[in-house]
Coordinates of C-alpha atoms in Angstrom, one line a residue:
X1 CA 31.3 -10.6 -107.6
X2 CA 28.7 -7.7 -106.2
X3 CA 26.5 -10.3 -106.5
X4 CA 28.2 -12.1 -103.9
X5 CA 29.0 -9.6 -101.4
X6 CA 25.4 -8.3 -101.8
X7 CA 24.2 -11.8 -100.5
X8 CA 26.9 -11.6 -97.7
X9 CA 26.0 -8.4 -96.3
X10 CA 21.9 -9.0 -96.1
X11 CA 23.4 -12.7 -93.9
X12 CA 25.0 -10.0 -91.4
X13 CA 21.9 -7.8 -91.2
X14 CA 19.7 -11.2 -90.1
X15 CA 22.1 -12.6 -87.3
X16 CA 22.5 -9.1 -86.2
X17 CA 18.5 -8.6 -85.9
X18 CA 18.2 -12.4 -84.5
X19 CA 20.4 -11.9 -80.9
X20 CA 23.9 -12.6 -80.7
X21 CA 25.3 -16.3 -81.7
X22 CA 25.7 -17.4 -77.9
X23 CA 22.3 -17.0 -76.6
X24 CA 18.9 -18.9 -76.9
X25 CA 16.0 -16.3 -77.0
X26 CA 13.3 -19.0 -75.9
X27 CA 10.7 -18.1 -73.0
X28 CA 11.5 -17.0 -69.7
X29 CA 12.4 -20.1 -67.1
X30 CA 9.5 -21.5 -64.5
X31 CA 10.4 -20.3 -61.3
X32 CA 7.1 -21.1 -59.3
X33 CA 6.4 -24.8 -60.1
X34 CA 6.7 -25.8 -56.3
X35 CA 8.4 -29.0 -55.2
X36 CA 8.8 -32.0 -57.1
X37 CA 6.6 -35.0 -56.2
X38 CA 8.3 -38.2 -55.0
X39 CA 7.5 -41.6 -56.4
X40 CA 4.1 -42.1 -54.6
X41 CA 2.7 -38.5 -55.6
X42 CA 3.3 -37.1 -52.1
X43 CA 4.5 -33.8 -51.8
X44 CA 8.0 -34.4 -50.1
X45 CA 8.9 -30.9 -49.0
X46 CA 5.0 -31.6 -46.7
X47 CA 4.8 -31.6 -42.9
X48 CA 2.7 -32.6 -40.1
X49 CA -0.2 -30.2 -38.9
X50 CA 1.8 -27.7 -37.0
X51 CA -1.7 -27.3 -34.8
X52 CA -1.4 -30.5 -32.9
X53 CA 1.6 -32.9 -32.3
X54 CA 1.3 -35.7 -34.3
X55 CA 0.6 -39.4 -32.5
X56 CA 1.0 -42.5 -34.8
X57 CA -2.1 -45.1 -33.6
X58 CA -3.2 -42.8 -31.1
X59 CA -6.5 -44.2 -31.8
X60 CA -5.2 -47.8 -30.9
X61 CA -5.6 -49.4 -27.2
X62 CA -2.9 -51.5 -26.4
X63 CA -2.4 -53.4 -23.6
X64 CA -0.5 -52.5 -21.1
X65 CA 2.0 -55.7 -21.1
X66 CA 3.8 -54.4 -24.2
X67 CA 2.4 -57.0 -26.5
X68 CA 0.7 -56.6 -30.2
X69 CA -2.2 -53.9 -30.0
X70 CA -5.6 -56.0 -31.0
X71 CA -7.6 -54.9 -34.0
X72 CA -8.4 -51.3 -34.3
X73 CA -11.9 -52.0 -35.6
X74 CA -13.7 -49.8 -38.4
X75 CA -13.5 -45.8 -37.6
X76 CA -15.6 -44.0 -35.4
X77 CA -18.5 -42.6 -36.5
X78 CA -20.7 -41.3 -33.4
X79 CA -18.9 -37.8 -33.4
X80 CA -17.5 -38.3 -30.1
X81 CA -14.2 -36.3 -28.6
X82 CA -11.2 -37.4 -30.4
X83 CA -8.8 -40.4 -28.4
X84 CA -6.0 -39.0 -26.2
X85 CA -2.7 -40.3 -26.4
X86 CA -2.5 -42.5 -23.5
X87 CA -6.3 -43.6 -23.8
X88 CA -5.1 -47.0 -24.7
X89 CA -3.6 -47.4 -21.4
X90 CA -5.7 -48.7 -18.3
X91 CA -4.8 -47.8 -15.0
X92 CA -4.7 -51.0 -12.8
X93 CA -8.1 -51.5 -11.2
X94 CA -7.5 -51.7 -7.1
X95 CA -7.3 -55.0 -5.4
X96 CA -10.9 -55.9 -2.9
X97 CA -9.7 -55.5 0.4
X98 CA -6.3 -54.4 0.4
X99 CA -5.1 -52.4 3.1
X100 CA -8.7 -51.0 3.9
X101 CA -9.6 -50.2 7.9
X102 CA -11.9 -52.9 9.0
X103 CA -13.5 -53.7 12.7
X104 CA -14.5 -57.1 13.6
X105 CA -16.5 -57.9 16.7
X106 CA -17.7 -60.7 18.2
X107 CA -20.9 -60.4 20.5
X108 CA -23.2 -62.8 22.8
X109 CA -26.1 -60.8 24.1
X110 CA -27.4 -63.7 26.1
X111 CA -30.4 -64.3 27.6
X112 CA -30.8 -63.6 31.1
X113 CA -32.7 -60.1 30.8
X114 CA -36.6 -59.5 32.0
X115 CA -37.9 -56.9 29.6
X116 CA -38.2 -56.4 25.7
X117 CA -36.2 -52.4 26.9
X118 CA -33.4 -54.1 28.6
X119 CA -32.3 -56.4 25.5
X120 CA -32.9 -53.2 23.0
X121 CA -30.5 -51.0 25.3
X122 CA -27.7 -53.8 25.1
X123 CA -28.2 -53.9 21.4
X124 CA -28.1 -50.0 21.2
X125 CA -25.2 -50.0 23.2
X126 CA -23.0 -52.4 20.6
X127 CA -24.3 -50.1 18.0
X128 CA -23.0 -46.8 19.4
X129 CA -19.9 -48.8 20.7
X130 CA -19.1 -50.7 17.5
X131 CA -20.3 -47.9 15.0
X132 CA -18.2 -45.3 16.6
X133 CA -14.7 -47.8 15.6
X134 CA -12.9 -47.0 12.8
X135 CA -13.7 -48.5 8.8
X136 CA -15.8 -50.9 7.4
X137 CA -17.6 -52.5 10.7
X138 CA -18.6 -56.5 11.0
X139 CA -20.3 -57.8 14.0
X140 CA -21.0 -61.8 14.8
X141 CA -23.9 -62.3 17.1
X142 CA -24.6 -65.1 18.9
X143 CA -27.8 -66.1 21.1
X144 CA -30.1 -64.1 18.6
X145 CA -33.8 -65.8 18.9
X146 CA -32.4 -68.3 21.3
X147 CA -35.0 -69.3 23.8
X148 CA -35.5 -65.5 24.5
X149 CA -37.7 -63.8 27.1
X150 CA -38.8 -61.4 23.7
X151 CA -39.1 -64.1 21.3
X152 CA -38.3 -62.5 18.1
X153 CA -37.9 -59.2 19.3
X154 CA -33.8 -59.3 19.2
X155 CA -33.8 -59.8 15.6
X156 CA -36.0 -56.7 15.5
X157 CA -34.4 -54.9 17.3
X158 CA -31.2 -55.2 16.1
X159 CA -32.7 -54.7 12.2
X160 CA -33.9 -51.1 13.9
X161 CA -30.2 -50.3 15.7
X162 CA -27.9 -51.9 12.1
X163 CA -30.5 -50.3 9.7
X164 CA -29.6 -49.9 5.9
X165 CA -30.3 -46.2 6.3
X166 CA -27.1 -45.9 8.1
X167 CA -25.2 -48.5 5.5
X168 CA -26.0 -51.7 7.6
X169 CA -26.7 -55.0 6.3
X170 CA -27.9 -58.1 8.6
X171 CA -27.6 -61.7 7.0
X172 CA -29.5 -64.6 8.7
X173 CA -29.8 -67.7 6.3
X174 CA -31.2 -70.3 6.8
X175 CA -29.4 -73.7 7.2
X176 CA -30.8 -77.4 6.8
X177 CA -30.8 -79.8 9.2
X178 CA -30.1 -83.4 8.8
X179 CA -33.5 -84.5 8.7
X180 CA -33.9 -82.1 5.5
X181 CA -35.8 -79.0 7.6
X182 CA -34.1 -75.4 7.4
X183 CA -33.9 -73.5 10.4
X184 CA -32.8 -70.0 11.0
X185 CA -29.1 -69.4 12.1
X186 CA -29.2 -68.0 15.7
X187 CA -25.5 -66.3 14.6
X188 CA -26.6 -63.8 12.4
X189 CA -24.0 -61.1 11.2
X190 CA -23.9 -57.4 10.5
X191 CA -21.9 -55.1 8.4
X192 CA -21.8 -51.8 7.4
X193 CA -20.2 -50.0 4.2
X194 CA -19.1 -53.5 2.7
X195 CA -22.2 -55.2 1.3
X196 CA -22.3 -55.0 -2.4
X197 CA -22.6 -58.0 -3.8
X198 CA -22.5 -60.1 -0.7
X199 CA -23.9 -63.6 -0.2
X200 CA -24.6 -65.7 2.9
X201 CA -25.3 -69.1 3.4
X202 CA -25.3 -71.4 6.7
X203 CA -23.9 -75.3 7.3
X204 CA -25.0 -77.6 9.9
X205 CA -23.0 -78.0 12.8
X206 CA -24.7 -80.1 15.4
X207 CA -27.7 -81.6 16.2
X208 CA -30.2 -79.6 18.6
X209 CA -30.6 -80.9 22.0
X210 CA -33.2 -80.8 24.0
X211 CA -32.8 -78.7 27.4
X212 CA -29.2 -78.9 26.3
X213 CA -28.5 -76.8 22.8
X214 CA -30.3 -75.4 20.2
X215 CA -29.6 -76.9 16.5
X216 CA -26.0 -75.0 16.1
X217 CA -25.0 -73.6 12.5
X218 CA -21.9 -72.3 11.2
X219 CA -22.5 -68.8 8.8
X220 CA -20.6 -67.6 6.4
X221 CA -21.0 -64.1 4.4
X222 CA -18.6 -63.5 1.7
X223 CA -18.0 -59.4 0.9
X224 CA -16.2 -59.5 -2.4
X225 CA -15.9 -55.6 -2.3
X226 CA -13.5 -56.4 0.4
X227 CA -12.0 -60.2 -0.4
X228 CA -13.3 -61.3 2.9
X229 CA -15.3 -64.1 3.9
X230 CA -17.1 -63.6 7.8
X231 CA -17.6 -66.3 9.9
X232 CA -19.5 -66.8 13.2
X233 CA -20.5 -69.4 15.2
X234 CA -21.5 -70.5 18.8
X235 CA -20.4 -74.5 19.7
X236 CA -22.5 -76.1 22.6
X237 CA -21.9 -75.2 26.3
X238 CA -20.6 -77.6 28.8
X239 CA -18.1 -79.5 26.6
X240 CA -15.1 -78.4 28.5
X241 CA -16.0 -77.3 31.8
X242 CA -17.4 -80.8 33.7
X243 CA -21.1 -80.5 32.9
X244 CA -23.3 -83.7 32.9
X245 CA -23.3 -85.6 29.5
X246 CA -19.8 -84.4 28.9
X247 CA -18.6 -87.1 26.3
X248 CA -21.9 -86.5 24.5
X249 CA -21.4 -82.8 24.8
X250 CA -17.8 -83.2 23.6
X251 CA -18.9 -85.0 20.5
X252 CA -21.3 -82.4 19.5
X253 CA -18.1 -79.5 20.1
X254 CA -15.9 -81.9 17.6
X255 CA -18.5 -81.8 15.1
X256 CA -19.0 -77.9 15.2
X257 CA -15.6 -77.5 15.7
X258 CA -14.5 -79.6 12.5
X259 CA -17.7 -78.0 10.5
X260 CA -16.2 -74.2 11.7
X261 CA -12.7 -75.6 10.2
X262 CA -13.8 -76.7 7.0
X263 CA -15.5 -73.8 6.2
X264 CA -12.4 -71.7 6.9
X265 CA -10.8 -73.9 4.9
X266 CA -13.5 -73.6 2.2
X267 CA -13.1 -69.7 1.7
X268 CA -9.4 -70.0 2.1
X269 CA -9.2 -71.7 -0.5
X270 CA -11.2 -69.5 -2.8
X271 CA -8.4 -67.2 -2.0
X272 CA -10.5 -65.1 0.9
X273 CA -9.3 -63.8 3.4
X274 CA -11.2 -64.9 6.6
X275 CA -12.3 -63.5 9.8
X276 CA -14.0 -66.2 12.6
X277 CA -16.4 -64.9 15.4
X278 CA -18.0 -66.8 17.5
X279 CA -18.7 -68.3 21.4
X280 CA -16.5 -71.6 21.2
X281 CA -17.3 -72.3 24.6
X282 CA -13.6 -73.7 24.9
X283 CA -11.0 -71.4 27.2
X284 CA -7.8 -70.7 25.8
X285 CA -6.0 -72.2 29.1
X286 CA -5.9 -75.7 30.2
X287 CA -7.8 -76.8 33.3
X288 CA -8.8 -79.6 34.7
X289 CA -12.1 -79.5 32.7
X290 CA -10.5 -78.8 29.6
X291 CA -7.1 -80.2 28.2
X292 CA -4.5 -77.6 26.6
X293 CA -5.2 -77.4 22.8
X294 CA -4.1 -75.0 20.9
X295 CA -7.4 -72.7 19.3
X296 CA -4.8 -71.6 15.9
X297 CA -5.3 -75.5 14.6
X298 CA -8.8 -73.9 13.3
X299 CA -6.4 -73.7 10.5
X300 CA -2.6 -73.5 9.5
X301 CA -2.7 -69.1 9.1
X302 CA -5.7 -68.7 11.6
X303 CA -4.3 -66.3 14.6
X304 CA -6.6 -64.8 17.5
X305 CA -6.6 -61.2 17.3
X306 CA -9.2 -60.2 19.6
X307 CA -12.1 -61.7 22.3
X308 CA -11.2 -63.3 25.8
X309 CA -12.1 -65.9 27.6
X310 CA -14.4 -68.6 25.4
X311 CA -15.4 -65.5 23.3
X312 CA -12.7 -65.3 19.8
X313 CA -12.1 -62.9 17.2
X314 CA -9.9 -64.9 14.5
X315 CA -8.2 -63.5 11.9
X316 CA -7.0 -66.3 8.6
X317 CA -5.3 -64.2 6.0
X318 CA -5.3 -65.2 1.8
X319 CA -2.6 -66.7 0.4
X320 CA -0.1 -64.0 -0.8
X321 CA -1.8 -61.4 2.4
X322 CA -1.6 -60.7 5.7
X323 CA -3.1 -58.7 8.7
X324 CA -1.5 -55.9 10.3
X325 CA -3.8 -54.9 13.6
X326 CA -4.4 -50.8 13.6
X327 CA -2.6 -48.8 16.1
X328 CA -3.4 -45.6 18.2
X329 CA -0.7 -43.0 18.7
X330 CA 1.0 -44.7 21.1
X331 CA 1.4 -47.3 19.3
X332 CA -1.1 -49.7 21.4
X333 CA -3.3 -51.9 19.5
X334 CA -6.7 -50.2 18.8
X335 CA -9.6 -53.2 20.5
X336 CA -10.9 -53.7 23.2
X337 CA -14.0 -54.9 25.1
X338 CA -17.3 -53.2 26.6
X339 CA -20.0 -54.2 29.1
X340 CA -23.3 -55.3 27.8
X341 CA -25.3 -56.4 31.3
X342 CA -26.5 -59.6 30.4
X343 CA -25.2 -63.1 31.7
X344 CA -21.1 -63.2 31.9
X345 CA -20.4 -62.0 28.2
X346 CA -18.7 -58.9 26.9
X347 CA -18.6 -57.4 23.6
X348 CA -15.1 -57.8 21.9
X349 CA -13.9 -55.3 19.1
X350 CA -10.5 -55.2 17.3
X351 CA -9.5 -52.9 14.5
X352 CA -6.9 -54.0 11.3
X353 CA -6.2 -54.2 7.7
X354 CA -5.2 -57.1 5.6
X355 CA -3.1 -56.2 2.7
X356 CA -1.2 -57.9 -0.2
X357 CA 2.2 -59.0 1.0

């Protein structure tokens, strides 16, 4: 029996020493093991760099039209500046021509003058007139190197007056006859501010004549900077005012007259807009010389805007354009015409804009 309890008693002492009989005495809990990690290993309680706003694919161009962004291509590794946001988006580029100040003229210096001084202060004269007007500036000539008293020296002197130093550009192609020889136009044109990229090119219009008419060309210079295509020309005398010769004079008019209309047509349909200079050597009234016609059959959009007399300023707007004439305060029509001495012509300026309808 004292066995017994003896054995009992030293059970106490242990439990006693051990903690009570409702507690664990293992080690202390882990209170700074962090977040758990999800599925994939990445640390869910984790959030964007708080240093810059975060842009999904702003590396990524994509087009403007909302559809699927093309490849992204391997990563950049020339160290350049890091993409903005919106550098996948590409402003419009501006349409050639629209709504941009333009003035046209149309110009016959003639050749009824003595001295090489006279014709140079006539072509000074359209220079200070014509590059005093508003815009991008286009002149047609006619009668340049045309049985002159000078001989070449109106060409020269018109390079000197339109020189590139002050942003002019003439054009003067050549054209082929029918016999296969080229021959210089005689309807040169000049522009300023507008002749990046331009091209000229000439096409036969008549047949020369002796004592009667030169060789007669149509030219056309296309300025894509502004979608326009310039054309000038100058259709045999006499047709339509009871010279000699008439129905051989009229035949040669027809056939400049139908080469100036497919031309117009030509650029029109290149979607150009179109401006026509030139001496037509047709009246817009009806006489007994010269039947009524109606000068707008040049082409279904063609519409004068400018010139008098046998002297026209055309305008032939692109499909999907049109042309609005620039107006002073007063709301008058800014063009007009100006003396220039020699034989009965007169320059003829007019100021507009074509723009996309």
């Amino acid at each position: 029996m004292v066995d017994t309890m003896a054995r009992l008693a030293l059970l106490v002492l242990v439990l006693v020493g051990c903690g009570s009989t409702g507690t664990l005495s293992g080690p202390e809990p882990l209170t700074d093991a962090g977040p758990a990690l999800d599925m994939d290993g990445a640390d869910a309680a984790s959030e964007p760099d708080a240093g810059a706003e975060f842009q999904p694919d702003a590396g990524v161009a994509r087009p403007v039209d909302g559809g699927p962004a093309p490849d992204a291509g391997p990563p950049e590794t020339d160290g350049g500046p890091a993409p903005t946001p919106d550098a996948g988006v590409v402003a419009p580029e501006p349409i050639p021509g629209d709504d941009v100040r333009m003035t046209f003229a149309t110009v016959n210096i003639g050749r009824n003058y003595g001295t090489r001084a006279q014709v140079a202060s006539v072509i000074r004269r359209v220079a200070d007139v014509v590059g005093s007007k508003l815009g991008d500036q286009f002149i047609g000539w006619q009668e340049i190197g045309e049985g002159d008293p000078c001989g070449g020296c109106e060409l020269e002197i018109v390079q000197s007056a339109f020189g590139s130093g002050g942003g002019w550009n003439t054009w003067r192609p050549a054209g082929t006859r029918p016999d296969g020889a080229n021959e210089r136009v005689k309807v040169p044109v000049t522009a300023r501010r507008a002749n990046g990229g331009a091209s000229a090119r000439a096409a036969f219009a008549s047949p020369g004549w002796a004592g009667v008419s030169p060789t007669r060309f149509v030219t056309v210079v296309h300025y894509p900077q502004r979608n326009l295509s310039m054309i000038n020309t100058h259709l045999i005398a006499g047709a339509w005012s009871c010279k000699s010769n008439r129905d051989q004079r009229r035949d040669y008019w027809r056939r400049g007259w139908d080469t100036l209309k497919a031309q117009v047509r030509r650029e029109h349909d290149r979607g150009r807009n179109v401006i026509v200079t030139g001496d037509l050597n047709r009246p817009r009234g009806a006489n007994s010389c010269n039947p009524a016609w109606d000068p707008t059959s040049l082409h279904g959009q063609a519409r004068i805007i400018g010139g008098a007399g046998i002297d026209y300023v055309f305008a032939v707007p692109a499909p999907g354009w049109s042309f609005a004439f620039d107006r002073r305060g007063d709301d008058s029509i800014r063009r007009g015409s100006f003396d220039l001495g020699i034989d009965s012509h007169r320059g003829h300026w007019v100021t507009g804009r074509f723009g996309v309808r």
